Each structure stands twice: as structure tokens, then as C-alpha cells.
Amino acid sequence: QVQLVESGGGSVEAGGSLTLSCTVSEYTDRTMAWFRQVPGEEREGVASIYTGTDYTYYADSVKGRFTASQDKANNAVYLQMNNLIPEDTAMYYCAAGRPGFYLLTQANLHPTYIDTWGQGTQVTVSD
């Protein structure tokens, strides 16, 4: 089973930027996704990228501010987060989608279609 190791979380003031990184142990054509979760709420899919085509999807809440990308040479995916707002505060998870599933719509970017989760990294945005 693929293993995911995340890094890059932290604390930032509103309007600031952070980049999350996720190293993937076995890099194949599949959807890699980013989810976030706050205590007491469901895990929310915010962005995804299909590694075979570079196609991406973004939730409305982050569209225009977040960018998902990949570096195949280094077996890594990234989430560049700009213009952060306090509502972005959450634990962020890198996730590997089930092979053969294209998690590139709001309906499909759901925990049901995730094969493996990273350990999570905390992002805190202050006013």
C-alpha cells in the first residue's frame, strides 16, 4: 500500500501563504488529493490532481487561492496556499485516491474514494 508523508503546515497571519508537501512512496497514475478537517466537522476535500494528466479540481472555498501540483521526479505533490483566511484553519491531509477513480468533481472528491491518508499537518491562520 502506498505511504504518504506530509510536511509544511504551520501558523500564519491572514493574507499569508503556506506550501504543503506530500511524498508518495509509490508514484503511479492516480488522483492525489488534499482534504482538511476541523474538530467536530466532516473531512472536506479542497483540491485534487490526477498525476497522469495534471488535471486539477478545486473546491469553491479555495478556488483562485490554492494550487495543487506535482513533481514526478521527486515523487511528491504539493498544495500552494495563498491569501489564507482564518476559515482555512484546519488539519490538512494528503490522500491517494483509489486506482481508477478520478476525484476531479465535488461529488467524487470524497473520503469514500480514498485509498490511503497521510498523517495530517496543522494549518492555523490568525486574524
PDB file of C-alpha atoms in Angstrom:
ATOM      1  CA  GLN A   1       0.000   0.000   0.000  1.00  0.00           C
ATOM      2  CA  VAL A   2       1.245   3.480  -0.859  1.00  0.00           C
ATOM      3  CA  GLN A   3       2.611   5.538   2.027  1.00  0.00           C
ATOM      4  CA  LEU A   4       2.246   9.309   2.279  1.00  0.00           C
ATOM      5  CA  VAL A   5       4.367  11.675   4.360  1.00  0.00           C
ATOM      6  CA  GLU A   6       3.267  15.279   4.717  1.00  0.00           C
ATOM      7  CA  SER A   7       5.102  18.403   5.722  1.00  0.00           C
ATOM      8  CA  GLY A   8       4.734  22.156   5.555  1.00  0.00           C
ATOM      9  CA  GLY A   9       1.957  23.107   7.917  1.00  0.00           C
ATOM     10  CA  GLY A  10       2.267  25.909  10.435  1.00  0.00           C
ATOM     11  CA  SER A  11       0.866  29.190  11.666  1.00  0.00           C
ATOM     12  CA  VAL A  12       0.464  32.261   9.505  1.00  0.00           C
ATOM     13  CA  GLU A  13      -1.372  35.554   9.572  1.00  0.00           C
ATOM     14  CA  ALA A  14      -4.333  36.183   7.326  1.00  0.00           C
ATOM     15  CA  GLY A  15      -3.195  37.012   3.814  1.00  0.00           C
ATOM     16  CA  GLY A  16      -0.106  34.873   4.143  1.00  0.00           C
ATOM     17  CA  SER A  17       0.972  31.762   2.268  1.00  0.00           C
ATOM     18  CA  LEU A  18       1.997  28.194   3.048  1.00  0.00           C
ATOM     19  CA  THR A  19       3.017  25.253   0.899  1.00  0.00           C
ATOM     20  CA  LEU A  20       2.161  21.712   1.940  1.00  0.00           C
ATOM     21  CA  SER A  21       4.234  18.829   0.583  1.00  0.00           C
ATOM     22  CA  CYS A  22       3.399  15.147   0.367  1.00  0.00           C
ATOM     23  CA  THR A  23       5.941  12.486  -0.516  1.00  0.00           C
ATOM     24  CA  VAL A  24       4.445   9.401  -2.150  1.00  0.00           C
ATOM     25  CA  SER A  25       6.185   6.032  -1.732  1.00  0.00           C
ATOM     26  CA  GLU A  26       4.847   4.565  -4.987  1.00  0.00           C
ATOM     27  CA  TYR A  27       4.137   7.085  -7.711  1.00  0.00           C
ATOM     28  CA  THR A  28       1.553   5.875 -10.226  1.00  0.00           C
ATOM     29  CA  ASP A  29      -1.228   7.399 -12.318  1.00  0.00           C
ATOM     30  CA  ARG A  30      -3.968   8.165  -9.816  1.00  0.00           C
ATOM     31  CA  THR A  31      -5.699  11.070  -8.171  1.00  0.00           C
ATOM     32  CA  MET A  32      -3.809  12.712  -5.352  1.00  0.00           C
ATOM     33  CA  ALA A  33      -5.999  14.896  -3.174  1.00  0.00           C
ATOM     34  CA  TRP A  34      -5.909  17.325  -0.297  1.00  0.00           C
ATOM     35  CA  PHE A  35      -8.566  17.281   2.417  1.00  0.00           C
ATOM     36  CA  ARG A  36      -8.980  19.330   5.548  1.00  0.00           C
ATOM     37  CA  GLN A  37     -10.850  18.804   8.780  1.00  0.00           C
ATOM     38  CA  VAL A  38     -11.734  20.862  11.815  1.00  0.00           C
ATOM     39  CA  PRO A  39     -12.816  19.224  15.068  1.00  0.00           C
ATOM     40  CA  GLY A  40     -16.461  18.204  15.029  1.00  0.00           C
ATOM     41  CA  GLU A  41     -16.832  18.518  11.279  1.00  0.00           C
ATOM     42  CA  GLU A  42     -16.557  16.145   8.335  1.00  0.00           C
ATOM     43  CA  ARG A  43     -13.367  15.891   6.335  1.00  0.00           C
ATOM     44  CA  GLU A  44     -13.643  18.245   3.350  1.00  0.00           C
ATOM     45  CA  GLY A  45     -11.955  17.773   0.002  1.00  0.00           C
ATOM     46  CA  VAL A  46     -10.331  21.015  -1.148  1.00  0.00           C
ATOM     47  CA  ALA A  47      -8.125  20.114  -4.132  1.00  0.00           C
ATOM     48  CA  SER A  48      -7.049  17.221  -6.298  1.00  0.00           C
ATOM     49  CA  ILE A  49      -4.691  16.450  -9.161  1.00  0.00           C
ATOM     50  CA  TYR A  50      -4.638  13.463 -11.472  1.00  0.00           C
ATOM     51  CA  THR A  51      -0.975  12.555 -11.799  1.00  0.00           C
ATOM     52  CA  GLY A  52      -1.310  11.083 -15.286  1.00  0.00           C
ATOM     53  CA  THR A  53      -2.664  14.271 -16.869  1.00  0.00           C
ATOM     54  CA  ASP A  54      -2.099  17.165 -14.425  1.00  0.00           C
ATOM     55  CA  TYR A  55      -5.842  17.815 -14.420  1.00  0.00           C
ATOM     56  CA  THR A  56      -6.865  19.569 -11.221  1.00  0.00           C
ATOM     57  CA  TYR A  57     -10.019  20.322  -9.277  1.00  0.00           C
ATOM     58  CA  TYR A  58     -10.640  22.878  -6.536  1.00  0.00           C
ATOM     59  CA  ALA A  59     -13.478  23.351  -4.105  1.00  0.00           C
ATOM     60  CA  ASP A  60     -15.207  26.704  -4.419  1.00  0.00           C
ATOM     61  CA  SER A  61     -13.925  27.700  -0.988  1.00  0.00           C
ATOM     62  CA  VAL A  62     -10.298  27.655  -2.176  1.00  0.00           C
ATOM     63  CA  LYS A  63     -10.555  28.266  -5.917  1.00  0.00           C
ATOM     64  CA  GLY A  64      -8.207  31.036  -7.022  1.00  0.00           C
ATOM     65  CA  ARG A  65      -6.169  30.824  -3.809  1.00  0.00           C
ATOM     66  CA  PHE A  66      -4.888  27.234  -3.669  1.00  0.00           C
ATOM     67  CA  THR A  67      -2.882  25.404  -6.328  1.00  0.00           C
ATOM     68  CA  ALA A  68      -2.222  21.665  -6.491  1.00  0.00           C
ATOM     69  CA  SER A  69       0.869  20.481  -8.341  1.00  0.00           C
ATOM     70  CA  GLN A  70       3.174  17.513  -8.664  1.00  0.00           C
ATOM     71  CA  ASP A  71       6.857  16.707  -9.098  1.00  0.00           C
ATOM     72  CA  LYS A  72       7.144  13.246 -10.592  1.00  0.00           C
ATOM     73  CA  ALA A  73      10.935  13.239 -10.364  1.00  0.00           C
ATOM     74  CA  ASN A  74      10.679  13.564  -6.583  1.00  0.00           C
ATOM     75  CA  ASN A  75       7.501  11.509  -6.060  1.00  0.00           C
ATOM     76  CA  ALA A  76       5.774  14.466  -4.488  1.00  0.00           C
ATOM     77  CA  VAL A  77       2.597  16.502  -4.664  1.00  0.00           C
ATOM     78  CA  TYR A  78       2.125  19.980  -3.296  1.00  0.00           C
ATOM     79  CA  LEU A  79      -0.595  22.346  -2.209  1.00  0.00           C
ATOM     80  CA  GLN A  80       0.341  26.009  -2.535  1.00  0.00           C
ATOM     81  CA  MET A  81      -1.999  28.076  -0.362  1.00  0.00           C
ATOM     82  CA  ASN A  82      -2.103  31.832  -0.907  1.00  0.00           C
ATOM     83  CA  ASN A  83      -4.188  34.616   0.601  1.00  0.00           C
ATOM     84  CA  LEU A  84      -5.029  32.439   3.572  1.00  0.00           C
ATOM     85  CA  ILE A  85      -8.010  33.339   5.720  1.00  0.00           C
ATOM     86  CA  PRO A  86      -8.912  32.232   9.278  1.00  0.00           C
ATOM     87  CA  GLU A  87     -11.545  29.888   7.837  1.00  0.00           C
ATOM     88  CA  ASP A  88      -8.706  27.872   6.279  1.00  0.00           C
ATOM     89  CA  THR A  89      -7.572  26.800   9.755  1.00  0.00           C
ATOM     90  CA  ALA A  90      -7.734  23.005   9.869  1.00  0.00           C
ATOM     91  CA  MET A  91      -5.776  19.776   9.855  1.00  0.00           C
ATOM     92  CA  TYR A  92      -4.785  19.136   6.253  1.00  0.00           C
ATOM     93  CA  TYR A  93      -4.415  15.633   4.855  1.00  0.00           C
ATOM     94  CA  CYS A  94      -2.748  14.387   1.726  1.00  0.00           C
ATOM     95  CA  ALA A  95      -4.657  11.462   0.248  1.00  0.00           C
ATOM     96  CA  ALA A  96      -4.204   8.895  -2.503  1.00  0.00           C
ATOM     97  CA  GLY A  97      -7.335   8.121  -4.456  1.00  0.00           C
ATOM     98  CA  ARG A  98      -8.388   4.605  -5.301  1.00  0.00           C
ATOM     99  CA  PRO A  99      -6.791   3.473  -8.572  1.00  0.00           C
ATOM    100  CA  GLY A 100      -9.152   4.012 -11.486  1.00  0.00           C
ATOM    101  CA  PHE A 101     -11.196   6.728  -9.775  1.00  0.00           C
ATOM    102  CA  TYR A 102     -10.983  10.327 -10.981  1.00  0.00           C
ATOM    103  CA  LEU A 103     -11.618  12.537  -7.981  1.00  0.00           C
ATOM    104  CA  LEU A 104     -11.977  15.658 -10.061  1.00  0.00           C
ATOM    105  CA  THR A 105     -15.504  16.764  -9.185  1.00  0.00           C
ATOM    106  CA  GLN A 106     -17.155  17.925  -5.992  1.00  0.00           C
ATOM    107  CA  ALA A 107     -19.127  14.698  -5.782  1.00  0.00           C
ATOM    108  CA  ASN A 108     -16.113  12.433  -6.255  1.00  0.00           C
ATOM    109  CA  LEU A 109     -13.686  14.332  -4.007  1.00  0.00           C
ATOM    110  CA  HIS A 110     -14.977  12.393  -1.022  1.00  0.00           C
ATOM    111  CA  PRO A 111     -13.340  10.189   1.625  1.00  0.00           C
ATOM    112  CA  THR A 112     -15.214   7.196   0.173  1.00  0.00           C
ATOM    113  CA  TYR A 113     -12.862   7.197  -2.818  1.00  0.00           C
ATOM    114  CA  ILE A 114      -9.622   7.490  -0.842  1.00  0.00           C
ATOM    115  CA  ASP A 115      -7.223   4.563  -0.610  1.00  0.00           C
ATOM    116  CA  THR A 116      -4.585   5.978   1.754  1.00  0.00           C
ATOM    117  CA  TRP A 117      -4.302   9.003   4.050  1.00  0.00           C
ATOM    118  CA  GLY A 118      -1.282  10.956   5.157  1.00  0.00           C
ATOM    119  CA  GLN A 119      -0.718  11.691   8.827  1.00  0.00           C
ATOM    120  CA  GLY A 120      -2.027  15.246   8.594  1.00  0.00           C
ATOM    121  CA  THR A 121      -0.439  18.623   9.159  1.00  0.00           C
ATOM    122  CA  GLN A 122      -1.961  21.531  11.054  1.00  0.00           C
ATOM    123  CA  VAL A 123      -2.550  24.884   9.379  1.00  0.00           C
ATOM    124  CA  THR A 124      -3.536  27.803  11.601  1.00  0.00           C
ATOM    125  CA  VAL A 125      -4.429  31.213  10.190  1.00  0.00           C
ATOM    126  CA  SER A 126      -4.795  34.116  12.593  1.00  0.00           C
ATOM    127  CA  ASP A 127      -6.578  37.434  12.084  1.00  0.00           C
TER     128      ASP A 127
END
